[in-house]
């Protein structure tokens, strides 16, 4: 019997919800391109419920306990004597979400001799040291596509929010004011601008598709080129690298995984090549951008705005400079954890566990590391230091 350690974010400050703003979420059975949404044999939760916090338990408890497994759920993941560190030595499976990542460093993996499976309930497994997972034979899996559209919607919201100066204008209302000029002196139309994505995978392509009707000029860079038919349909300009693309863009959105090739990509050097007054949206991973270079670019006016929901570390400390830098539109890491997304990635987590316990293959598209090497989606989108 296995011990499963599930690291989730805290319940709402007002307690676990007893009711919700809406009575349900739309049923999504497949994603763009045809991949089916998760297909577990059953689920023990109501789609639309809060599943990603500690009391939500990703809806896994009765399923796991009915099979004799042990489930430990905690939000306590940092500092000496954390529940994560205490429970890890005899844990077989760790589940965590990028929004509240259980950082599975090489040291932690070395202290977990029983660890065989690390599941990301969501997308993005950079909180797991993939080299260490490869070396220790730990399988890493994530619920590919489960929240890609959720993030794409957030990106579009943030682009419009920055360009139209939405957040400061909302603040004027809250503060009881009505100075139109205060609001519009930084407000533009997106129409006609050049918008580029660093990476055109599931999220990047969904962002491009959602922006096409805004009559903007669309650009992208990626390690692999999109089919010619898609380039033609969306009128895309391809650039061989981010460095080639960003000087052409008024808005840049980052949608690549964090791995050795992308870490620190948006540093002072690349930012200096962007148009003065460009906007940068990063919902991918904080470490793709240089923390202090972003602050400086906003202060100097090189960037007109920066928005995103990814920070390092997470949770971000109270004195993180991105909380107070000018012209930002940051949120905590929420874009991929809408109630709609939670229903999908909780079901996907259950699907992965069902396969694991039955000894049947995990869907290839869910795999990041397996059998001591990058596998499935991991082999396509990630790189290791080795
Ligand atoms: P995909 O795997 O579908 O797409 C990633 C794309 O990035 C692939 O097309 C890949 O290229 C490309 N890529 C990898 N390295 C580079 C590089 N050096 N330069 C340019 N392109 C590169 O992933 P998703 O679109 O679903 O997600 C992307 C990332 O977004 C995740 O890895 C995660 O970090 C983040 N994310 C954030 C969430 C949030 O809540 N904020 C939620 C979900 C994801 P190719 O395939 O051609 O090799």
Short mmCIF file of C-alpha atoms and ligand atoms in Angstrom, two decimals:
data_model
loop_
_atom_site.label_atom_id
_atom_site.label_comp_id
_atom_site.label_asym_id
_atom_site.label_seq_id
_atom_site.Cartn_x
_atom_site.Cartn_y
_atom_site.Cartn_z
CA UNK A 1 0.00 0.00 0.00
CA UNK A 2 1.29 3.43 -0.87
CA UNK A 3 1.63 6.66 1.06
CA UNK A 4 0.56 9.69 -0.94
CA UNK A 5 1.62 13.16 0.19
CA UNK A 6 -0.48 15.93 -1.29
CA UNK A 7 0.75 19.52 -0.88
CA UNK A 8 -2.04 22.04 -1.51
CA UNK A 9 -2.64 25.72 -0.89
CA UNK A 10 -4.44 26.91 2.24
CA UNK A 11 -8.23 27.10 2.48
CA UNK A 12 -9.85 30.54 2.03
CA UNK A 13 -9.18 32.90 4.94
CA UNK A 14 -12.93 32.78 5.67
CA UNK A 15 -13.01 28.98 5.74
CA UNK A 16 -13.83 26.32 3.17
CA UNK A 17 -16.77 27.53 1.00
CA UNK A 18 -20.27 26.26 1.73
CA UNK A 19 -21.65 27.73 -1.48
CA UNK A 20 -20.32 29.10 -4.76
CA UNK A 21 -20.96 32.06 -7.06
CA UNK A 22 -22.24 29.72 -9.77
CA UNK A 23 -24.00 26.38 -9.78
CA UNK A 24 -21.54 24.53 -11.97
CA UNK A 25 -18.91 24.67 -14.67
CA UNK A 26 -19.27 23.83 -18.38
CA UNK A 27 -18.33 20.26 -19.26
CA UNK A 28 -15.26 20.19 -21.50
CA UNK A 29 -14.64 16.77 -23.03
CA UNK A 30 -11.77 17.56 -25.41
CA UNK A 31 -9.22 20.26 -26.09
CA UNK A 32 -8.18 22.07 -29.28
CA UNK A 33 -6.37 19.54 -31.44
CA UNK A 34 -8.46 16.64 -30.19
CA UNK A 35 -6.77 15.47 -26.96
CA UNK A 36 -9.48 14.23 -24.62
CA UNK A 37 -10.00 15.81 -21.23
CA UNK A 38 -9.14 13.49 -18.29
CA UNK A 39 -10.96 10.17 -18.29
CA UNK A 40 -10.73 8.68 -14.78
CA UNK A 41 -13.00 5.70 -14.11
CA UNK A 42 -14.92 7.83 -11.60
CA UNK A 43 -14.69 11.05 -9.62
CA UNK A 44 -15.74 11.70 -6.02
CA UNK A 45 -16.12 15.47 -6.24
CA UNK A 46 -18.52 18.00 -7.67
CA UNK A 47 -16.99 19.90 -10.61
CA UNK A 48 -16.97 23.57 -9.68
CA UNK A 49 -16.05 22.92 -6.03
CA UNK A 50 -12.80 24.23 -4.54
CA UNK A 51 -10.51 21.22 -4.90
CA UNK A 52 -7.05 22.78 -4.89
CA UNK A 53 -7.02 23.85 -1.23
CA UNK A 54 -6.25 21.60 1.72
CA UNK A 55 -9.87 20.73 2.55
CA UNK A 56 -10.63 20.08 -1.13
CA UNK A 57 -7.96 17.32 -1.17
CA UNK A 58 -8.25 17.21 -4.99
CA UNK A 59 -11.25 14.98 -4.30
CA UNK A 60 -8.91 12.02 -3.77
CA UNK A 61 -9.43 10.80 -0.20
CA UNK A 62 -12.19 8.21 -0.56
CA UNK A 63 -10.68 6.82 -3.77
CA UNK A 64 -7.26 6.33 -2.17
CA UNK A 65 -8.41 5.15 1.24
CA UNK A 66 -10.88 2.66 -0.24
CA UNK A 67 -7.85 0.96 -1.83
CA UNK A 68 -5.95 0.90 1.45
CA UNK A 69 -3.54 3.75 0.65
CA UNK A 70 -2.63 6.52 3.08
CA UNK A 71 -3.28 10.14 2.09
CA UNK A 72 -1.54 12.99 3.90
CA UNK A 73 -2.63 16.51 2.87
CA UNK A 74 -0.78 19.62 3.99
CA UNK A 75 0.07 23.17 2.98
CA UNK A 76 3.14 23.17 5.25
CA UNK A 77 6.04 22.88 2.83
CA UNK A 78 8.87 25.24 3.84
CA UNK A 79 11.20 25.73 6.75
CA UNK A 80 12.76 23.37 9.24
CA UNK A 81 10.43 20.65 10.36
CA UNK A 82 7.78 21.30 7.71
CA UNK A 83 5.19 18.55 7.30
CA UNK A 84 6.53 18.02 3.77
CA UNK A 85 10.05 17.33 5.05
CA UNK A 86 8.77 15.22 7.93
CA UNK A 87 6.56 13.00 5.78
CA UNK A 88 8.83 12.71 2.73
CA UNK A 89 11.19 9.91 3.87
CA UNK A 90 8.52 7.16 3.61
CA UNK A 91 6.33 8.75 0.90
CA UNK A 92 5.72 6.89 -2.37
CA UNK A 93 3.86 9.57 -4.31
CA UNK A 94 4.00 13.38 -4.02
CA UNK A 95 1.26 15.51 -5.56
CA UNK A 96 1.54 19.27 -5.71
CA UNK A 97 0.34 22.23 -7.74
CA UNK A 98 2.53 24.91 -9.35
CA UNK A 99 0.46 27.54 -7.50
CA UNK A 100 1.82 26.24 -4.18
CA UNK A 101 4.74 24.15 -5.30
CA UNK A 102 6.36 21.44 -3.20
CA UNK A 103 9.90 22.16 -4.37
CA UNK A 104 11.30 18.66 -4.91
CA UNK A 105 14.97 19.60 -4.93
CA UNK A 106 17.78 17.12 -5.44
CA UNK A 107 18.33 17.13 -1.64
CA UNK A 108 14.69 16.34 -0.92
CA UNK A 109 14.58 13.61 -3.57
CA UNK A 110 17.73 12.07 -2.04
CA UNK A 111 15.92 11.97 1.33
CA UNK A 112 12.89 10.17 -0.15
CA UNK A 113 14.09 6.65 -1.00
CA UNK A 114 10.54 5.37 -1.54
CA UNK A 115 9.52 8.18 -3.89
CA UNK A 116 8.45 6.74 -7.23
CA UNK A 117 5.97 9.25 -8.64
CA UNK A 118 5.67 13.05 -8.55
CA UNK A 119 2.43 14.37 -9.98
CA UNK A 120 1.89 18.00 -10.91
CA UNK A 121 -1.81 18.72 -10.51
CA UNK A 122 -1.69 21.27 -13.33
CA UNK A 123 1.06 22.02 -15.82
CA UNK A 124 4.72 22.90 -15.34
CA UNK A 125 6.97 20.51 -13.42
CA UNK A 126 9.95 22.83 -12.96
CA UNK A 127 9.45 22.69 -9.18
CA UNK A 128 10.80 19.13 -9.46
CA UNK A 129 14.53 18.81 -10.06
CA UNK A 130 14.16 16.82 -13.27
CA UNK A 131 17.83 15.76 -13.34
CA UNK A 132 17.44 14.27 -9.86
CA UNK A 133 14.18 12.60 -10.90
CA UNK A 134 15.97 11.08 -13.89
CA UNK A 135 18.85 9.84 -11.69
CA UNK A 136 16.59 8.39 -8.97
CA UNK A 137 14.11 6.78 -11.37
CA UNK A 138 11.20 8.97 -10.20
CA UNK A 139 8.37 9.25 -12.72
CA UNK A 140 7.14 12.84 -13.16
CA UNK A 141 3.72 13.43 -14.69
CA UNK A 142 1.48 16.46 -15.15
CA UNK A 143 -2.06 16.97 -16.39
CA UNK A 144 -1.21 18.36 -19.79
CA UNK A 145 -3.73 20.81 -21.29
CA UNK A 146 -5.88 20.81 -18.13
CA UNK A 147 -5.46 24.55 -17.56
CA UNK A 148 -3.88 25.81 -20.80
CA UNK A 149 -7.02 27.64 -21.89
CA UNK A 150 -7.47 29.05 -18.37
CA UNK A 151 -4.01 30.61 -18.62
CA UNK A 152 -4.59 31.84 -22.18
CA UNK A 153 -7.72 33.67 -21.00
CA UNK A 154 -5.71 35.23 -18.15
CA UNK A 155 -3.01 36.37 -20.60
CA UNK A 156 -5.56 38.09 -22.82
CA UNK A 157 -7.12 39.73 -19.75
CA UNK A 158 -3.73 40.98 -18.59
CA UNK A 159 -2.74 42.33 -22.01
CA UNK A 160 -5.98 44.30 -22.22
CA UNK A 161 -5.70 45.32 -18.56
CA UNK A 162 -2.26 46.84 -19.07
CA UNK A 163 -2.78 48.41 -22.49
CA UNK A 164 -6.14 49.97 -21.52
CA UNK A 165 -4.88 50.97 -18.04
CA UNK A 166 -7.75 49.09 -16.40
CA UNK A 167 -6.42 48.52 -12.87
CA UNK A 168 -5.51 52.15 -12.05
CA UNK A 169 -8.86 53.28 -13.54
CA UNK A 170 -10.72 50.78 -11.34
CA UNK A 171 -8.79 52.14 -8.36
CA UNK A 172 -10.04 55.67 -9.18
CA UNK A 173 -13.60 54.37 -8.83
CA UNK A 174 -12.85 52.61 -5.55
CA UNK A 175 -11.21 55.79 -4.23
CA UNK A 176 -14.33 57.85 -5.04
CA UNK A 177 -12.60 59.84 -7.81
CA UNK A 178 -13.55 60.82 -11.36
CA UNK A 179 -10.43 62.30 -12.96
CA UNK A 180 -10.71 60.99 -16.53
CA UNK A 181 -7.26 62.28 -17.47
CA UNK A 182 -5.65 60.31 -14.62
CA UNK A 183 -7.09 57.18 -16.21
CA UNK A 184 -6.55 57.82 -19.90
CA UNK A 185 -3.07 59.38 -19.87
CA UNK A 186 -1.69 55.83 -20.06
CA UNK A 187 -4.54 54.16 -21.97
CA UNK A 188 -4.19 52.84 -25.55
CA UNK A 189 -6.03 50.58 -28.00
CA UNK A 190 -4.58 47.15 -28.66
CA UNK A 191 -5.79 47.34 -32.26
CA UNK A 192 -2.90 47.63 -34.70
CA UNK A 193 -0.23 46.71 -32.18
CA UNK A 194 2.38 43.98 -32.74
CA UNK A 195 1.94 41.15 -30.26
CA UNK A 196 4.44 38.30 -29.97
CA UNK A 197 4.56 35.09 -27.97
CA UNK A 198 7.71 33.37 -26.78
CA UNK A 199 6.59 29.78 -27.42
CA UNK A 200 3.55 28.69 -29.34
CA UNK A 201 2.63 25.51 -27.51
CA UNK A 202 -0.80 24.88 -26.06
CA UNK A 203 -1.04 28.19 -24.21
CA UNK A 204 0.89 30.33 -26.69
CA UNK A 205 -1.20 29.13 -29.62
CA UNK A 206 -4.44 29.62 -27.67
CA UNK A 207 -3.36 33.21 -26.91
CA UNK A 208 -2.64 33.83 -30.61
CA UNK A 209 -6.05 32.42 -31.57
CA UNK A 210 -7.85 34.57 -29.01
CA UNK A 211 -6.04 37.74 -30.07
CA UNK A 212 -6.45 37.31 -33.84
CA UNK A 213 -9.93 38.96 -33.89
CA UNK A 214 -8.47 42.08 -32.23
CA UNK A 215 -6.88 43.10 -35.55
CA UNK A 216 -3.34 42.99 -34.20
CA UNK A 217 -0.16 41.84 -35.96
CA UNK A 218 0.82 38.48 -34.50
CA UNK A 219 4.37 37.18 -34.04
CA UNK A 220 5.85 34.07 -32.46
CA UNK A 221 9.07 32.23 -31.78
CA UNK A 222 9.34 28.57 -30.80
CA UNK A 223 11.82 25.72 -31.02
CA UNK A 224 9.55 24.05 -33.57
CA UNK A 225 7.65 25.95 -36.25
CA UNK A 226 3.84 25.73 -36.38
CA UNK A 227 2.21 24.14 -39.43
CA UNK A 228 2.15 26.49 -42.42
CA UNK A 229 -1.65 26.32 -42.47
CA UNK A 230 -1.81 27.76 -38.93
CA UNK A 231 0.73 30.48 -39.77
CA UNK A 232 -1.40 31.44 -42.77
CA UNK A 233 -4.75 31.24 -40.95
CA UNK A 234 -3.59 33.56 -38.13
CA UNK A 235 -1.27 35.64 -40.32
CA UNK A 236 1.71 34.89 -38.05
CA UNK A 237 5.25 36.16 -38.45
CA UNK A 238 7.79 33.59 -37.25
CA UNK A 239 11.11 34.66 -35.72
CA UNK A 240 13.94 32.20 -35.05
CA UNK A 241 14.54 33.46 -31.49
CA UNK A 242 13.13 35.73 -28.80
CA UNK A 243 16.01 38.12 -29.46
CA UNK A 244 14.91 38.38 -33.11
CA UNK A 245 11.26 38.85 -32.22
CA UNK A 246 11.04 41.29 -29.31
CA UNK A 247 12.33 44.44 -31.09
CA UNK A 248 9.26 44.21 -33.38
CA UNK A 249 6.67 43.89 -30.62
CA UNK A 250 4.54 46.29 -28.60
CA UNK A 251 3.34 43.42 -26.41
CA UNK A 252 5.29 40.24 -25.58
CA UNK A 253 3.75 37.25 -23.79
CA UNK A 254 5.94 34.47 -22.41
CA UNK A 255 4.49 30.97 -22.71
CA UNK A 256 7.55 28.68 -22.57
CA UNK A 257 8.46 26.24 -19.81
CA UNK A 258 11.22 27.13 -17.37
CA UNK A 259 14.26 25.04 -18.19
CA UNK A 260 17.97 25.77 -18.70
CA UNK A 261 17.30 27.32 -22.14
CA UNK A 262 14.75 29.86 -20.87
CA UNK A 263 15.98 30.68 -17.34
CA UNK A 264 16.89 34.39 -17.12
CA UNK A 265 15.99 34.96 -20.79
CA UNK A 266 14.35 38.34 -20.11
CA UNK A 267 17.32 40.05 -18.49
CA UNK A 268 18.56 43.65 -18.88
CA UNK A 269 20.15 42.87 -22.25
CA UNK A 270 17.02 41.54 -23.95
CA UNK A 271 14.74 44.11 -22.28
CA UNK A 272 16.91 46.90 -23.70
CA UNK A 273 16.20 45.66 -27.23
CA UNK A 274 12.40 45.92 -26.79
CA UNK A 275 10.47 48.95 -28.06
CA UNK A 276 10.34 51.71 -25.45
CA UNK A 277 6.96 51.41 -23.78
CA UNK A 278 6.43 47.74 -24.60
CA UNK A 279 4.30 45.55 -22.31
CA UNK A 280 5.52 42.20 -21.01
CA UNK A 281 3.18 39.49 -19.75
CA UNK A 282 4.65 36.45 -18.04
CA UNK A 283 2.32 33.74 -16.83
CA UNK A 284 4.91 31.03 -17.56
CA UNK A 285 7.50 31.07 -14.78
CA UNK A 286 9.05 33.98 -12.87
CA UNK A 287 12.63 32.86 -13.34
CA UNK A 288 12.35 33.31 -17.13
CA UNK A 289 12.59 37.02 -16.28
CA UNK A 290 15.27 38.71 -14.20
CA UNK A 291 13.50 40.09 -11.12
CA UNK A 292 15.49 43.30 -10.71
CA UNK A 293 15.86 44.01 -14.43
CA UNK A 294 12.04 44.04 -14.70
CA UNK A 295 11.76 46.56 -11.86
CA UNK A 296 14.41 48.78 -13.48
CA UNK A 297 12.75 48.59 -16.91
CA UNK A 298 9.43 49.74 -15.40
CA UNK A 299 11.07 52.53 -13.44
CA UNK A 300 12.96 53.82 -16.49
CA UNK A 301 9.94 53.59 -18.79
CA UNK A 302 11.57 50.99 -21.03
CA UNK A 303 8.57 48.80 -20.18
CA UNK A 304 5.15 50.49 -19.96
CA UNK A 305 3.76 47.58 -17.97
CA UNK A 306 4.47 44.09 -16.63
CA UNK A 307 1.85 41.57 -15.60
CA UNK A 308 1.73 37.94 -14.74
CA UNK A 309 0.95 35.55 -11.95
CA UNK A 310 4.22 33.71 -11.48
CA UNK A 311 6.75 34.58 -8.78
CA UNK A 312 9.85 33.13 -7.23
CA UNK A 313 9.67 31.84 -4.63
CA UNK A 314 6.01 31.01 -4.12
CA UNK A 315 4.42 32.21 -1.95
CA UNK A 316 6.16 35.52 -2.69
CA UNK A 317 7.54 37.26 0.42
CA UNK A 318 5.76 40.42 1.56
CA UNK A 319 8.72 42.54 0.47
CA UNK A 320 9.01 41.08 -3.06
CA UNK A 321 9.71 44.13 -5.28
CA UNK A 322 7.15 43.02 -7.86
CA UNK A 323 4.41 43.84 -5.33
CA UNK A 324 5.32 47.53 -5.36
CA UNK A 325 7.01 48.25 -8.72
CA UNK A 326 5.23 50.82 -10.94
CA UNK A 327 2.72 49.94 -13.66
CA UNK A 328 2.35 46.26 -12.83
CA UNK A 329 -0.73 44.08 -13.03
CA UNK A 330 0.41 41.11 -10.97
CA UNK A 331 -1.87 38.55 -9.36
CA UNK A 332 -0.87 35.67 -7.10
CA UNK A 333 -0.41 32.45 -9.05
CA UNK A 334 -4.04 31.87 -9.97
CA UNK A 335 -4.45 31.76 -13.74
CA UNK A 336 -4.38 27.99 -14.00
CA UNK A 337 -6.40 27.32 -10.86
CA UNK A 338 -9.88 28.57 -11.71
CA UNK A 339 -12.61 26.30 -10.37
CA UNK A 340 -13.10 25.14 -13.97
CA UNK A 341 -9.43 24.16 -14.25
CA UNK A 342 -9.39 22.47 -10.85
CA UNK A 343 -12.14 20.07 -11.94
CA UNK A 344 -9.99 19.01 -14.90
CA UNK A 345 -6.65 18.68 -13.16
CA UNK A 346 -8.18 16.88 -10.16
CA UNK A 347 -9.73 14.39 -12.60
CA UNK A 348 -6.40 14.11 -14.43
CA UNK A 349 -4.54 13.47 -11.19
CA UNK A 350 -6.98 10.68 -10.41
CA UNK A 351 -6.53 9.26 -13.92
CA UNK A 352 -2.74 9.19 -13.45
CA UNK A 353 -3.10 7.50 -10.04
CA UNK A 354 -5.55 4.92 -11.43
CA UNK A 355 -3.05 4.02 -14.16
CA UNK A 356 -0.16 3.94 -11.69
CA UNK A 357 -1.87 1.62 -9.23
CA UNK A 358 -3.23 -0.62 -12.00
CA UNK A 359 0.24 -0.87 -13.55
CA UNK A 360 -1.07 0.39 -16.89
CA UNK A 361 0.73 3.08 -18.92
CA UNK A 362 0.18 6.72 -17.99
CA UNK A 363 -0.89 8.68 -21.06
CA UNK A 364 2.21 9.70 -23.00
CA UNK A 365 1.10 13.33 -23.09
CA UNK A 366 1.08 13.42 -19.26
CA UNK A 367 4.66 12.14 -18.90
CA UNK A 368 7.61 14.46 -18.19
CA UNK A 369 10.15 11.96 -16.83
CA UNK A 370 9.80 8.18 -16.97
CA UNK A 371 12.17 5.25 -17.01
CA UNK A 372 15.17 7.43 -16.15
CA UNK A 373 14.78 9.92 -19.01
CA UNK A 374 12.65 12.79 -20.26
CA UNK A 375 9.54 11.23 -21.78
CA UNK A 376 6.31 12.19 -23.54
CA UNK A 377 5.59 15.93 -23.25
CA UNK A 378 8.79 16.30 -21.19
CA UNK A 379 10.93 15.02 -24.05
CA UNK A 380 9.28 17.50 -26.38
CA UNK A 381 9.25 20.67 -24.27
CA UNK A 382 11.91 20.39 -21.55
CA UNK A 383 15.68 19.99 -21.39
CA UNK A 384 17.89 18.79 -18.55
CA UNK A 385 21.32 19.98 -17.45
CA UNK A 386 22.80 16.56 -18.28
P1 LIG B 1 3.44 23.27 -24.05
O1 LIG B 1 4.36 22.16 -23.74
O2 LIG B 1 2.22 23.01 -24.85
O3 LIG B 1 4.22 24.42 -24.82
C1 LIG B 1 5.46 24.86 -24.45
C2 LIG B 1 6.10 25.40 -25.70
O4 LIG B 1 7.33 26.04 -25.33
C3 LIG B 1 6.45 24.32 -26.71
O5 LIG B 1 5.93 24.70 -27.97
C4 LIG B 1 7.98 24.35 -26.70
O6 LIG B 1 8.54 24.14 -27.93
C5 LIG B 1 8.24 25.77 -26.37
N1 LIG B 1 9.60 26.03 -25.92
C6 LIG B 1 10.35 25.32 -25.07
N2 LIG B 1 11.55 25.89 -24.92
C7 LIG B 1 11.55 26.99 -25.70
C8 LIG B 1 12.51 27.99 -25.99
N3 LIG B 1 13.72 27.94 -25.43
N4 LIG B 1 12.18 28.98 -26.85
C9 LIG B 1 10.95 29.01 -27.42
N5 LIG B 1 10.00 28.08 -27.18
C10 LIG B 1 10.31 27.09 -26.34
O7 LIG B 1 3.08 23.95 -22.65
P2 LIG B 1 1.86 24.90 -22.28
O8 LIG B 1 1.65 25.87 -23.38
O9 LIG B 1 0.70 24.12 -21.80
O10 LIG B 1 2.48 25.63 -21.00
C11 LIG B 1 3.64 26.44 -21.12
C12 LIG B 1 4.15 26.82 -19.75
O11 LIG B 1 3.23 27.68 -19.12
C13 LIG B 1 4.29 25.64 -18.77
O12 LIG B 1 5.52 24.96 -18.93
C14 LIG B 1 4.21 26.33 -17.45
O13 LIG B 1 5.49 26.75 -17.03
C15 LIG B 1 3.35 27.53 -17.73
N6 LIG B 1 2.01 27.38 -17.13
C16 LIG B 1 1.59 28.32 -16.24
C17 LIG B 1 0.38 28.18 -15.61
C18 LIG B 1 -0.11 29.21 -14.66
O14 LIG B 1 -1.03 28.92 -13.89
N7 LIG B 1 0.41 30.42 -14.68
C19 LIG B 1 -0.48 27.00 -15.83
C20 LIG B 1 0.01 26.15 -16.89
C21 LIG B 1 1.22 26.32 -17.46
P3 LIG B 1 8.57 22.78 -28.71
O15 LIG B 1 7.37 22.03 -28.36
O16 LIG B 1 8.56 23.27 -30.10
O17 LIG B 1 9.80 22.13 -28.22
#
